[in-house]
Coordinates of C-alpha atoms in Angstrom, one line a residue:
M1 CA 166.8 107.2 57.3
T2 CA 169.2 109.7 55.7
D3 CA 168.5 108.2 52.3
S4 CA 164.7 108.6 52.8
I5 CA 165.2 112.2 53.8
M6 CA 167.3 113.0 50.8
S7 CA 164.9 111.3 48.5
K8 CA 162.0 113.4 49.7
A9 CA 164.1 116.5 49.6
A10 CA 165.0 115.7 45.9
T11 CA 161.4 116.4 44.8
M12 CA 160.2 118.9 47.4
E13 CA 159.8 122.6 46.6
I14 CA 160.2 124.8 49.6
P15 CA 159.0 128.4 49.8
I16 CA 161.7 130.8 50.6
N17 CA 159.7 134.0 51.4
S18 CA 156.2 135.5 51.2
N19 CA 156.6 136.5 47.6
G20 CA 156.2 132.9 46.5
D21 CA 159.8 132.2 45.6
T22 CA 160.7 128.6 46.1
G23 CA 163.9 126.6 46.4
T24 CA 164.5 123.0 45.5
L25 CA 166.6 120.4 47.3
T26 CA 168.4 118.2 44.9
E27 CA 170.2 115.0 45.3
D28 CA 173.5 117.0 45.2
D29 CA 172.6 118.9 48.3
S30 CA 174.0 117.3 51.4
L31 CA 172.2 116.5 54.6
E32 CA 174.1 119.2 56.5
Q33 CA 173.0 121.8 53.9
A34 CA 169.4 120.8 54.2
A35 CA 169.5 121.0 58.0
Q36 CA 171.1 124.5 57.9
I37 CA 168.3 125.9 55.7
Q38 CA 166.7 128.8 57.7
W39 CA 163.4 130.3 57.0
R40 CA 164.0 134.0 57.0
L41 CA 161.3 136.5 56.7
D42 CA 162.0 139.8 55.1
E43 CA 160.7 143.1 56.3
K44 CA 157.4 142.6 54.5
D45 CA 156.9 139.2 56.0
L46 CA 157.4 140.6 59.5
Q47 CA 154.7 143.2 58.9
Q48 CA 152.1 140.6 57.9
V49 CA 149.3 139.9 60.3
M50 CA 147.2 136.8 60.0
V51 CA 143.5 137.5 60.6
S52 CA 140.6 134.9 60.6
G53 CA 138.7 135.0 57.4
P54 CA 135.0 134.5 56.8
N55 CA 135.3 130.7 57.1
L56 CA 136.8 128.7 59.9
N57 CA 138.9 126.9 57.4
E58 CA 140.4 130.0 55.9
T59 CA 142.8 132.8 57.1
S60 CA 143.5 136.1 55.3
I61 CA 147.0 137.6 55.2
V62 CA 146.9 141.4 55.7
S63 CA 150.0 143.4 54.8
G64 CA 151.0 146.9 55.8
G65 CA 150.2 147.4 59.5
Y66 CA 146.9 147.9 61.2
G67 CA 144.2 148.6 58.7
G68 CA 146.1 147.1 55.7
T69 CA 144.4 145.3 52.8
A70 CA 144.1 141.6 52.3
E71 CA 146.6 140.2 49.8
G72 CA 145.2 136.7 49.6
I73 CA 143.6 133.8 51.4
I74 CA 145.4 130.6 52.5
P75 CA 144.0 127.5 54.2
T76 CA 144.0 127.3 58.0
S77 CA 145.9 124.0 57.8
S78 CA 148.9 126.0 56.5
I79 CA 148.9 128.4 59.4
K80 CA 150.7 126.0 61.7
D81 CA 153.2 125.3 58.9
L82 CA 154.0 129.0 58.5
R83 CA 154.4 129.5 62.3
L84 CA 156.7 126.5 62.6
K85 CA 158.6 127.5 59.5
S86 CA 159.1 131.0 61.1
R87 CA 160.8 129.3 64.0
G88 CA 163.1 127.2 61.8
A89 CA 161.1 123.9 61.9
L90 CA 160.1 121.9 58.9
I91 CA 156.9 119.8 58.7
S92 CA 156.9 116.9 56.3
P93 CA 154.1 116.4 53.9
S94 CA 153.1 113.1 55.6
Q95 CA 152.6 115.0 58.9
A96 CA 150.6 117.7 57.3
A97 CA 148.4 115.1 55.6
A98 CA 147.9 113.3 58.9
S99 CA 146.9 116.6 60.5
R100 CA 144.4 117.3 57.7
I101 CA 142.9 113.8 58.1
A102 CA 142.5 114.3 61.8
S103 CA 140.8 117.6 61.3
Q104 CA 138.5 116.1 58.7
G105 CA 137.7 113.2 61.1
E106 CA 136.7 115.6 63.9
A107 CA 134.5 117.6 61.5
S108 CA 132.8 114.4 60.3
A109 CA 132.2 113.2 63.9
G110 CA 130.4 116.3 64.8
P111 CA 127.3 115.8 62.7
N112 CA 127.0 112.2 63.8
M113 CA 127.0 113.2 67.5
H114 CA 124.5 115.9 66.8
Q115 CA 122.3 113.4 64.9
S116 CA 122.4 110.9 67.9
H117 CA 121.4 113.6 70.3
S118 CA 118.6 114.8 68.0
S119 CA 117.3 111.2 67.6
S120 CA 117.2 110.7 71.4
A121 CA 115.4 114.0 71.8
V122 CA 112.8 112.9 69.2
T123 CA 112.3 109.6 70.9
A124 CA 111.6 111.3 74.3
E125 CA 109.3 113.7 72.6
E126 CA 107.3 110.9 71.0
A127 CA 107.0 109.1 74.3
T128 CA 105.7 112.2 76.0
R129 CA 103.3 112.8 73.2
G130 CA 102.0 109.2 73.4
V131 CA 101.4 109.5 77.2
A132 CA 99.5 112.8 76.6
V133 CA 97.4 111.2 73.9
E134 CA 96.5 108.3 76.1
K135 CA 95.5 110.6 79.0
F136 CA 93.4 112.7 76.6
D137 CA 91.6 109.5 75.3
I138 CA 90.8 108.5 79.0
V139 CA 89.4 112.0 79.7
K140 CA 87.4 111.9 76.5
K141 CA 85.8 108.6 77.3
W142 CA 85.1 109.7 80.8
G143 CA 83.4 112.9 79.6
I144 CA 81.3 111.0 77.0
N145 CA 80.2 108.5 79.6
T146 CA 79.4 111.1 82.2
Y147 CA 77.4 113.1 79.7
K148 CA 75.3 110.1 78.7
C149 CA 74.6 109.0 82.3
T150 CA 73.7 112.6 83.4
K151 CA 71.3 112.9 80.4
Q152 CA 69.7 109.5 81.3
M153 CA 69.4 110.5 85.0
I154 CA 67.7 113.8 84.2
S155 CA 65.3 112.0 81.7
E156 CA 64.3 109.5 84.4
R157 CA 63.7 112.1 87.0
F158 CA 61.5 114.1 84.7
G159 CA 59.6 111.0 83.5
R160 CA 60.9 111.3 79.9
G161 CA 63.2 108.3 79.8
S162 CA 62.6 104.6 80.6
R163 CA 64.7 102.7 83.1
T164 CA 65.3 99.0 83.6
V165 CA 63.7 97.6 86.8
D166 CA 64.1 94.2 88.5
L167 CA 61.1 94.3 90.8
E168 CA 62.2 91.4 93.0
L169 CA 65.8 92.6 93.4
E170 CA 64.7 96.2 94.0
A171 CA 62.4 95.0 96.8
Q172 CA 65.2 93.0 98.4
I173 CA 67.5 96.1 98.3
D174 CA 64.8 98.3 99.9
V175 CA 64.4 95.7 102.7
L176 CA 68.2 95.6 103.3
R177 CA 68.3 99.4 103.6
D178 CA 65.4 99.5 106.0
T179 CA 67.0 96.7 108.1
K180 CA 70.3 98.5 108.2
R181 CA 68.6 101.6 109.5
K182 CA 66.9 99.6 112.3
Y183 CA 70.0 97.8 113.2
E184 CA 71.9 101.1 113.4
N185 CA 69.2 102.2 115.9
I186 CA 69.8 99.1 118.0
L187 CA 73.5 99.7 117.9
R188 CA 73.1 103.3 119.0
L189 CA 70.8 102.3 121.9
A190 CA 73.1 99.4 123.0
R191 CA 76.1 101.8 123.1
A192 CA 74.1 104.3 125.2
L193 CA 73.2 101.4 127.6
T194 CA 76.8 100.4 127.8
N195 CA 77.9 104.0 128.7
H196 CA 75.2 104.5 131.3
F197 CA 75.7 101.1 132.8
Y198 CA 79.5 101.6 132.9
S199 CA 78.9 104.9 134.8
M200 CA 76.6 103.0 137.3
V201 CA 79.3 100.3 137.9
Q202 CA 81.9 103.0 138.5
T203 CA 79.6 104.7 141.0
Q204 CA 78.9 101.4 142.8
R205 CA 82.7 100.8 143.1
A206 CA 83.2 104.2 144.5
L207 CA 80.3 103.8 146.9
G208 CA 81.6 100.4 148.1
D209 CA 85.0 101.9 148.8
T210 CA 83.4 104.6 150.8
F211 CA 81.3 102.2 152.8
S212 CA 84.4 100.1 153.5
D213 CA 86.4 103.1 154.7
L214 CA 83.6 104.3 157.0
S215 CA 83.2 100.8 158.4
Q216 CA 86.8 101.0 159.7
K217 CA 86.4 104.5 161.1
S218 CA 82.9 104.2 162.6
P219 CA 83.0 101.4 165.2
E220 CA 79.4 101.9 166.2
L221 CA 78.2 101.4 162.5
Q222 CA 80.9 99.0 161.4
D223 CA 78.6 96.0 160.6
E224 CA 76.1 98.1 158.7
F225 CA 78.7 99.8 156.6
G226 CA 80.4 96.5 156.0
Y227 CA 77.3 94.8 154.7
N228 CA 76.6 97.6 152.2
A229 CA 80.3 97.6 151.1
E230 CA 80.2 93.9 150.3
T231 CA 76.9 94.3 148.5
Q232 CA 78.2 97.1 146.3
K233 CA 81.4 95.3 145.5
L234 CA 79.4 92.2 144.5
L235 CA 77.1 94.3 142.3
C236 CA 80.2 96.0 140.8
K237 CA 81.7 92.6 140.0
N238 CA 78.5 91.3 138.4
G239 CA 78.1 94.6 136.6
E240 CA 81.6 94.2 135.0
T241 CA 80.6 90.7 133.9
L242 CA 77.4 92.1 132.3
L243 CA 79.4 94.9 130.7
G244 CA 81.5 92.2 129.0
A245 CA 78.4 90.6 127.6
I246 CA 77.0 93.9 126.4
N247 CA 80.3 95.0 124.8
F248 CA 80.4 91.6 122.9
F249 CA 76.9 92.2 121.7
V250 CA 77.7 95.8 120.6
S251 CA 80.9 94.6 118.8
S252 CA 79.0 91.9 116.8
I253 CA 76.2 94.2 115.8
N254 CA 78.7 96.8 114.7
T255 CA 80.5 94.3 112.5
L256 CA 77.2 93.2 111.0
V257 CA 76.0 96.7 110.2
N258 CA 79.1 98.6 109.3
K259 CA 81.0 95.8 107.5
T260 CA 78.8 93.0 106.2
M261 CA 75.8 95.2 105.3
E262 CA 77.9 98.0 104.1
D263 CA 79.9 95.7 101.8
T264 CA 76.6 94.5 100.3
L265 CA 75.4 98.0 99.9
M266 CA 78.6 99.0 98.1
T267 CA 77.9 96.3 95.6
V268 CA 74.4 97.6 95.3
K269 CA 75.7 101.0 94.4
M270 CA 77.9 99.6 91.8
Y271 CA 74.9 97.7 90.4
E272 CA 72.8 100.9 90.3
N273 CA 75.6 102.8 88.4
A274 CA 75.9 99.9 86.0
R275 CA 72.1 100.0 85.5
L276 CA 72.2 103.7 84.8
E277 CA 75.0 103.3 82.2
F278 CA 73.2 100.4 80.6
D279 CA 70.0 102.4 80.2
A280 CA 72.0 105.4 78.9
Y281 CA 73.7 103.4 76.1
R282 CA 70.4 101.6 75.4
A283 CA 68.6 104.9 74.9
D284 CA 71.5 106.1 72.7
L285 CA 71.3 103.0 70.5
E286 CA 67.5 103.3 70.2
E287 CA 67.9 106.9 69.1
L288 CA 70.4 106.0 66.4
N289 CA 68.2 103.2 65.2
M290 CA 65.3 105.6 64.7
G291 CA 67.4 107.9 62.5
P292 CA 68.5 107.7 58.8
R293 CA 70.6 104.8 57.7
D294 CA 73.6 106.3 55.8
A295 CA 77.2 105.2 55.9
V296 CA 78.2 107.5 58.8
T297 CA 75.1 106.5 60.8
L298 CA 75.7 102.8 60.3
S299 CA 79.2 103.1 61.7
R300 CA 77.9 105.0 64.7
I301 CA 75.2 102.3 65.2
E302 CA 77.8 99.6 65.1
A303 CA 80.0 101.4 67.7
A304 CA 76.9 102.1 69.9
Q305 CA 75.9 98.4 69.7
Q306 CA 79.4 97.3 71.0
Q307 CA 79.2 99.8 73.9
F308 CA 75.7 98.7 74.7
Q309 CA 76.8 95.0 74.8
I310 CA 79.7 95.8 77.1
H311 CA 77.5 97.7 79.6
K312 CA 74.8 95.0 79.3
D313 CA 77.3 92.3 80.4
K314 CA 78.5 94.5 83.2
Y315 CA 75.0 95.2 84.4
E316 CA 74.0 91.5 84.4
R317 CA 77.2 90.5 86.2
L318 CA 76.7 93.0 89.0
R319 CA 73.0 92.0 89.3
S320 CA 74.1 88.4 89.8
D321 CA 76.6 89.6 92.4
V322 CA 74.0 91.5 94.3
T323 CA 71.6 88.6 94.3
I324 CA 74.2 86.3 95.8
K325 CA 75.4 88.7 98.4
L326 CA 71.9 89.5 99.5
K327 CA 71.3 85.7 100.0
F328 CA 74.4 85.2 102.0
L329 CA 73.8 88.3 104.0
E330 CA 70.4 87.2 105.1
E331 CA 71.8 83.8 106.2
N332 CA 74.6 85.5 108.1
K333 CA 72.3 88.0 109.7
V334 CA 70.0 85.3 111.1
K335 CA 72.9 83.3 112.4
V336 CA 74.6 86.2 114.1
M337 CA 71.5 87.8 115.6
H338 CA 70.2 84.4 117.0
K339 CA 73.4 84.1 119.0
Q340 CA 73.7 87.7 120.1
L341 CA 70.0 88.1 121.1
L342 CA 70.2 84.9 123.2
L343 CA 73.4 86.1 124.9
F344 CA 71.9 89.5 125.6
H345 CA 68.7 88.0 127.1
N346 CA 70.4 85.5 129.3
A347 CA 73.0 88.0 130.6
I348 CA 70.5 90.7 131.5
S349 CA 68.1 88.2 133.1
A350 CA 70.9 86.6 135.2
Y351 CA 72.3 90.0 136.4
F352 CA 69.0 91.5 137.5
A353 CA 68.0 88.2 139.1
G354 CA 71.1 88.3 141.1
N355 CA 72.3 84.9 139.9
Q356 CA 76.0 85.3 139.6
Q357 CA 76.6 81.7 138.7
Q358 CA 74.2 81.8 135.8
L359 CA 75.7 85.0 134.5
E360 CA 79.2 83.6 134.5
Q361 CA 77.9 80.4 132.8
T362 CA 76.2 82.5 130.1
L363 CA 79.5 84.1 129.2
K364 CA 81.3 80.8 129.1
Q365 CA 78.5 79.4 126.8
F366 CA 79.1 82.1 124.2
N367 CA 82.9 82.2 124.6
V368 CA 82.9 85.8 125.9
K369 CA 86.3 86.6 127.6
L370 CA 86.3 89.4 130.1
K371 CA 89.2 91.9 130.3
P372 CA 91.0 92.0 133.6
P373 CA 90.4 95.0 135.8
G374 CA 92.4 98.0 134.7
A375 CA 93.0 96.6 131.2
D376 CA 91.4 99.7 129.6
K377 CA 93.8 102.0 131.5
P378 CA 97.1 102.9 129.8
S379 CA 100.3 101.6 131.2
W380 CA 102.7 103.9 133.1
L381 CA 104.9 104.0 130.0
E382 CA 102.1 105.3 127.9
E383 CA 101.2 107.9 130.5
Q384 CA 104.7 109.4 130.4

């Protein structure tokens, strides 16, 4: 190791002071003499102040005191060498080279990191821009479609535009709407009957309890009050059975009107919207065909033809769906109403005829299950 130090020292020029004077270690110098070399700064060196230069890699040496003038510019990498030299330390050329390589590596890594961050930012910006463009296209298509349909609707109402009409299907739709209105009226009246009859049954129950109480407190009229109490209790029991039949009738009519018929009418609304769009794009295509046939118009006609075909397929598909649903609705309506009307008739007849056995048999025939007394009342936990 001593030999390597002496060999490096044989060719190394070492600055002695700030004036640039140098000394050379030769092979004749001993290791002890090389270790005892001290870096001494003269009075001028002590007055020098290092100030950052215009670049980060440069430092200017100012002489004199404060407000002196710059004598020269030295690299920043040499600043540490000067400071260590002033303390009596010596940095080898290999260490200085390693320091310069490390600083150059850090400087080269900076632009790469900045480039990666900038590329990720550009990718996020492109994704956001793509979403915005997609939403704009959706709004644009919706606006064009709404404009065409509104124009077609106004033209039809003022008698200027033509509309596609399926006479048979339109007649079936009108019958369905009229039937729904009539069934809604039946449902409203049946609910009113249920409410009134429920009030009557509750009154009969209260009256029977009152007769029963008076029969115990009036010995002279005990039998008369007892007969009436038993009659009212029997009527109350039969009334609750009839209420079960009427409630079942109301529930079935409500399902038929507000679910089955409403579902079919929703399909009808979709069919009518598709018909309006079909006529709007048909009128647009006819208008373009009547115009001049240049290159721009031909491209527009081709696009309009594609849109017309799309809405035509949609219109025909929904028309088929409406036809099928109307058919199944009619079959379901006949089946449900046949059962419910028979139940309603038999239950009402048996109740007012006073035939308790026939009334109970009617409910068993139609699988109507009665709720136990007090089932509609909330439990004591719910009341808390």
